[in-house]
GROMACS .gro file of C-alpha atoms in nm:
model
  264
    1UNK     CA    1   8.974  12.545  11.548
    2UNK     CA    2   8.874  12.210  11.738
    3UNK     CA    3   8.701  12.254  12.062
    4UNK     CA    4   8.841  12.036  12.330
    5UNK     CA    5   8.525  12.012  12.529
    6UNK     CA    6   8.479  11.640  12.443
    7UNK     CA    7   8.664  11.377  12.276
    8UNK     CA    8   8.552  11.214  11.940
    9UNK     CA    9   8.714  10.853  11.916
   10UNK     CA   10   8.619  10.653  11.576
   11UNK     CA   11   8.642  10.292  11.633
   12UNK     CA   12   8.737  10.138  11.294
   13UNK     CA   13   8.879   9.830  11.114
   14UNK     CA   14   8.795   9.749  10.762
   15UNK     CA   15   8.821   9.384  10.865
   16UNK     CA   16   8.489   9.227  11.019
   17UNK     CA   17   8.494   9.000  11.324
   18UNK     CA   18   8.746   9.186  11.499
   19UNK     CA   19   8.544   9.282  11.812
   20UNK     CA   20   8.493   9.640  11.703
   21UNK     CA   21   8.119   9.679  11.808
   22UNK     CA   22   8.204   9.473  12.110
   23UNK     CA   23   8.469   9.716  12.194
   24UNK     CA   24   8.256  10.015  12.125
   25UNK     CA   25   7.987   9.894  12.349
   26UNK     CA   26   8.189   9.791  12.660
   27UNK     CA   27   8.429  10.071  12.633
   28UNK     CA   28   8.154  10.312  12.630
   29UNK     CA   29   7.980  10.124  12.928
   30UNK     CA   30   8.310  10.145  13.129
   31UNK     CA   31   8.350  10.514  13.067
   32UNK     CA   32   8.000  10.574  13.153
   33UNK     CA   33   8.040  10.367  13.490
   34UNK     CA   34   8.325  10.601  13.593
   35UNK     CA   35   8.095  10.913  13.570
   36UNK     CA   36   8.181  11.017  13.194
   37UNK     CA   37   7.886  11.101  12.972
   38UNK     CA   38   7.923  10.891  12.687
   39UNK     CA   39   7.754  10.891  12.333
   40UNK     CA   40   7.777  10.617  12.093
   41UNK     CA   41   7.711  10.678  11.729
   42UNK     CA   42   7.615  10.369  11.551
   43UNK     CA   43   7.734  10.409  11.184
   44UNK     CA   44   7.699  10.041  11.080
   45UNK     CA   45   7.386   9.966  10.875
   46UNK     CA   46   7.376   9.636  11.036
   47UNK     CA   47   7.306   9.826  11.379
   48UNK     CA   48   7.464   9.571  11.593
   49UNK     CA   49   7.582   9.840  11.860
   50UNK     CA   50   7.224   9.949  11.885
   51UNK     CA   51   7.106   9.591  11.920
   52UNK     CA   52   7.372   9.495  12.168
   53UNK     CA   53   7.256   9.814  12.387
   54UNK     CA   54   6.907   9.675  12.370
   55UNK     CA   55   6.754   9.925  12.134
   56UNK     CA   56   6.475   9.733  11.935
   57UNK     CA   57   6.463   9.813  11.566
   58UNK     CA   58   6.095   9.917  11.617
   59UNK     CA   59   6.166  10.201  11.841
   60UNK     CA   60   6.439  10.355  11.636
   61UNK     CA   61   6.234  10.660  11.543
   62UNK     CA   62   6.539  10.863  11.450
   63UNK     CA   63   6.880  10.734  11.357
   64UNK     CA   64   7.241  10.808  11.244
   65UNK     CA   65   7.110  10.831  10.879
   66UNK     CA   66   6.870  11.127  10.990
   67UNK     CA   67   7.179  11.294  11.156
   68UNK     CA   68   7.372  11.265  10.841
   69UNK     CA   69   7.116  11.399  10.613
   70UNK     CA   70   7.021  11.690  10.856
   71UNK     CA   71   6.666  11.561  10.916
   72UNK     CA   72   6.738  11.555  11.304
   73UNK     CA   73   6.991  11.674  11.542
   74UNK     CA   74   7.221  11.504  11.802
   75UNK     CA   75   6.987  11.578  12.092
   76UNK     CA   76   6.661  11.460  11.903
   77UNK     CA   77   6.831  11.141  11.803
   78UNK     CA   78   7.028  11.031  12.098
   79UNK     CA   79   6.856  10.743  12.307
   80UNK     CA   80   6.923  10.686  12.660
   81UNK     CA   81   7.043  10.323  12.722
   82UNK     CA   82   6.997  10.101  13.026
   83UNK     CA   83   7.337  10.216  13.137
   84UNK     CA   84   7.318  10.551  13.315
   85UNK     CA   85   7.544  10.831  13.139
   86UNK     CA   86   7.544  10.612  12.822
   87UNK     CA   87   7.339  10.738  12.514
   88UNK     CA   88   7.335  10.595  12.156
   89UNK     CA   89   7.227  10.725  11.826
   90UNK     CA   90   7.102  10.425  11.677
   91UNK     CA   91   7.141  10.271  11.322
   92UNK     CA   92   6.897  10.161  11.044
   93UNK     CA   93   6.922  10.005  10.701
   94UNK     CA   94   6.861  10.343  10.590
   95UNK     CA   95   7.227  10.401  10.594
   96UNK     CA   96   7.280  10.143  10.304
   97UNK     CA   97   7.151  10.403  10.066
   98UNK     CA   98   7.329  10.713  10.204
   99UNK     CA   99   7.643  10.706   9.974
  100UNK     CA  100   7.430  10.729   9.671
  101UNK     CA  101   7.227  10.999   9.812
  102UNK     CA  102   7.495  11.240   9.895
  103UNK     CA  103   7.772  11.128   9.665
  104UNK     CA  104   7.734  11.451   9.432
  105UNK     CA  105   7.727  11.676   9.757
  106UNK     CA  106   8.032  11.880   9.815
  107UNK     CA  107   8.018  11.851  10.189
  108UNK     CA  108   7.947  11.461  10.185
  109UNK     CA  109   8.253  11.369  10.399
  110UNK     CA  110   8.169  11.635  10.667
  111UNK     CA  111   7.797  11.563  10.740
  112UNK     CA  112   7.890  11.416  11.061
  113UNK     CA  113   8.155  11.667  11.157
  114UNK     CA  114   7.892  11.931  11.110
  115UNK     CA  115   7.638  11.770  11.335
  116UNK     CA  116   7.882  11.730  11.620
  117UNK     CA  117   7.961  12.090  11.641
  118UNK     CA  118   7.652  12.194  11.836
  119UNK     CA  119   7.590  12.234  12.192
  120UNK     CA  120   7.402  11.915  12.213
  121UNK     CA  121   7.716  11.701  12.109
  122UNK     CA  122   7.946  11.916  12.330
  123UNK     CA  123   7.744  11.788  12.657
  124UNK     CA  124   7.929  11.450  12.592
  125UNK     CA  125   8.272  11.390  12.760
  126UNK     CA  126   8.319  11.093  12.491
  127UNK     CA  127   8.167  11.024  12.158
  128UNK     CA  128   8.251  10.689  12.034
  129UNK     CA  129   8.177  10.626  11.644
  130UNK     CA  130   8.132  10.250  11.567
  131UNK     CA  131   8.205  10.219  11.195
  132UNK     CA  132   8.104   9.949  10.930
  133UNK     CA  133   8.385   9.700  10.850
  134UNK     CA  134   8.477   9.879  10.533
  135UNK     CA  135   8.638  10.193  10.393
  136UNK     CA  136   8.348  10.381  10.255
  137UNK     CA  137   8.173  10.729  10.299
  138UNK     CA  138   8.049  10.636  10.633
  139UNK     CA  139   8.388  10.553  10.758
  140UNK     CA  140   8.506  10.877  10.582
  141UNK     CA  141   8.260  11.079  10.778
  142UNK     CA  142   8.353  10.923  11.102
  143UNK     CA  143   8.727  10.995  11.049
  144UNK     CA  144   8.679  11.345  10.930
  145UNK     CA  145   8.480  11.415  11.252
  146UNK     CA  146   8.712  11.240  11.500
  147UNK     CA  147   9.009  11.363  11.697
  148UNK     CA  148   9.146  11.011  11.694
  149UNK     CA  149   9.082  10.638  11.574
  150UNK     CA  150   9.093  10.342  11.813
  151UNK     CA  151   9.182  10.014  11.621
  152UNK     CA  152   9.066   9.665  11.741
  153UNK     CA  153   9.284   9.428  11.636
  154UNK     CA  154   9.229   9.049  11.649
  155UNK     CA  155   9.509   8.842  11.751
  156UNK     CA  156   9.554   8.637  11.428
  157UNK     CA  157   9.799   8.565  11.176
  158UNK     CA  158   9.706   8.831  10.906
  159UNK     CA  159   9.669   9.115  11.196
  160UNK     CA  160   9.972   9.305  11.078
  161UNK     CA  161   9.863   9.320  10.720
  162UNK     CA  162   9.508   9.445  10.785
  163UNK     CA  163   9.662   9.697  11.031
  164UNK     CA  164   9.905   9.835  10.780
  165UNK     CA  165   9.601   9.893  10.537
  166UNK     CA  166   9.415  10.084  10.794
  167UNK     CA  167   9.706  10.292  10.898
  168UNK     CA  168   9.750  10.402  10.515
  169UNK     CA  169   9.378  10.489  10.533
  170UNK     CA  170   9.431  10.707  10.841
  171UNK     CA  171   9.714  10.881  10.648
  172UNK     CA  172   9.505  10.938  10.345
  173UNK     CA  173   9.240  11.100  10.558
  174UNK     CA  174   9.481  11.308  10.749
  175UNK     CA  175   9.629  11.427  10.410
  176UNK     CA  176   9.291  11.514  10.270
  177UNK     CA  177   9.018  11.595  10.506
  178UNK     CA  178   9.141  11.593  10.878
  179UNK     CA  179   9.497  11.695  10.933
  180UNK     CA  180   9.457  11.661  11.323
  181UNK     CA  181   9.371  11.288  11.305
  182UNK     CA  182   9.565  11.066  11.515
  183UNK     CA  183   9.583  10.699  11.621
  184UNK     CA  184   9.424  10.684  11.986
  185UNK     CA  185   9.568  10.319  12.020
  186UNK     CA  186   9.555   9.967  11.929
  187UNK     CA  187   9.363   9.725  12.121
  188UNK     CA  188   9.449   9.353  12.100
  189UNK     CA  189   9.109   9.159  12.097
  190UNK     CA  190   9.011   8.785  12.116
  191UNK     CA  191   9.348   8.711  12.298
  192UNK     CA  192   9.390   8.341  12.396
  193UNK     CA  193   9.702   8.288  12.602
  194UNK     CA  194   9.712   7.926  12.527
  195UNK     CA  195   9.775   8.003  12.159
  196UNK     CA  196  10.138   8.038  12.058
  197UNK     CA  197  10.041   8.237  11.757
  198UNK     CA  198   9.825   8.504  11.951
  199UNK     CA  199  10.132   8.546  12.175
  200UNK     CA  200  10.351   8.594  11.862
  201UNK     CA  201  10.103   8.855  11.718
  202UNK     CA  202  10.121   9.049  12.039
  203UNK     CA  203  10.479   9.058  12.040
  204UNK     CA  204  10.502   9.146  11.665
  205UNK     CA  205  10.247   9.445  11.709
  206UNK     CA  206  10.409   9.596  12.013
  207UNK     CA  207  10.742   9.575  11.838
  208UNK     CA  208  10.608   9.762  11.512
  209UNK     CA  209  10.373  10.006  11.703
  210UNK     CA  210  10.521  10.068  12.076
  211UNK     CA  211  10.325  10.269  12.305
  212UNK     CA  212  10.048  10.306  12.046
  213UNK     CA  213   9.913   9.952  12.175
  214UNK     CA  214   9.723   9.937  12.484
  215UNK     CA  215   9.875   9.723  12.745
  216UNK     CA  216   9.518   9.567  12.802
  217UNK     CA  217   9.439   9.243  12.627
  218UNK     CA  218   9.093   9.173  12.544
  219UNK     CA  219   9.060   8.782  12.592
  220UNK     CA  220   8.831   8.554  12.422
  221UNK     CA  221   8.547   8.512  12.641
  222UNK     CA  222   8.201   8.313  12.613
  223UNK     CA  223   8.023   8.568  12.854
  224UNK     CA  224   8.127   8.880  12.627
  225UNK     CA  225   7.995   8.686  12.314
  226UNK     CA  226   7.657   8.605  12.488
  227UNK     CA  227   7.604   8.949  12.622
  228UNK     CA  228   7.487   9.092  12.292
  229UNK     CA  229   7.193   8.842  12.246
  230UNK     CA  230   7.043   8.977  12.578
  231UNK     CA  231   7.074   9.347  12.475
  232UNK     CA  232   7.326   9.419  12.715
  233UNK     CA  233   7.693   9.515  12.750
  234UNK     CA  234   7.919   9.235  12.893
  235UNK     CA  235   7.994   9.474  13.186
  236UNK     CA  236   7.612   9.467  13.269
  237UNK     CA  237   7.569   9.103  13.174
  238UNK     CA  238   7.850   8.965  13.377
  239UNK     CA  239   8.066   9.229  13.562
  240UNK     CA  240   8.314   8.972  13.686
  241UNK     CA  241   8.393   8.797  13.367
  242UNK     CA  242   8.741   8.834  13.221
  243UNK     CA  243   8.624   9.022  12.919
  244UNK     CA  244   8.427   9.290  13.129
  245UNK     CA  245   8.717   9.321  13.365
  246UNK     CA  246   8.946   9.381  13.069
  247UNK     CA  247   8.729   9.648  12.919
  248UNK     CA  248   8.720   9.831  13.259
  249UNK     CA  249   9.109   9.839  13.257
  250UNK     CA  250   9.100   9.957  12.887
  251UNK     CA  251   8.869  10.226  12.988
  252UNK     CA  252   9.132  10.322  13.257
  253UNK     CA  253   9.393  10.342  13.008
  254UNK     CA  254   9.208  10.548  12.743
  255UNK     CA  255   9.123  10.801  13.027
  256UNK     CA  256   9.494  10.790  13.133
  257UNK     CA  257   9.634  10.864  12.780
  258UNK     CA  258   9.379  11.149  12.750
  259UNK     CA  259   9.519  11.310  13.081
  260UNK     CA  260   9.881  11.264  12.934
  261UNK     CA  261   9.788  11.437  12.604
  262UNK     CA  262   9.629  11.735  12.777
  263UNK     CA  263   9.914  11.748  12.987
  264UNK     CA  264  10.158  11.768  12.707
   0.00000   0.00000   0.00000
């Protein structure tokens, strides 16, 4: 039986360049800013979430790879970021070889879930898992461990096609390894109000998925794009920019949905 002490949210989209890592970093920062204790688990071998939070590759003594192979615990691996209340389990390129290492193991899909069942993980209100832009064993581990999936969706022509593939993947995981997995919500990213196509994508996604789509639209924003090169979330880099304000609004929506879910 699942514990409700924390909420594990996997942030996933098999398509790259949709704002997945940016969403993970800034949503986590916004949640931490309002007093939640938050952990990001970087499961992408590229390690962009780790870099974007200022964790130098030379300082990643332990990583998500070590957690998945059982070499270190969540508490031993989690690193305090420059944001109060926000911790990260960083990624290293070692993750690239993980699938081959554990492919024959019967528990290969449940490595992350098992590591998050201890008291160290329960100390966090929210755990956000940043996945690679593909459906592989890392993403399967993330979905098997999660309560729900949050999907960043870029406002572009092929958005709905990619979304349908992802929803099928979630259904597959639900049928096979995690029957309680749910869609936390769809967040529309890189929105440009001057672009008629973007407006049409928003309309189409809302028509198809209704209240699963967050009200908040994450705009295209130069300051949000610049922030990772300084090793900072946009909310620290420029709190007043439109992108930062949008992620604060998204955090409010996420918390509101959690309150409604618990009250139901």
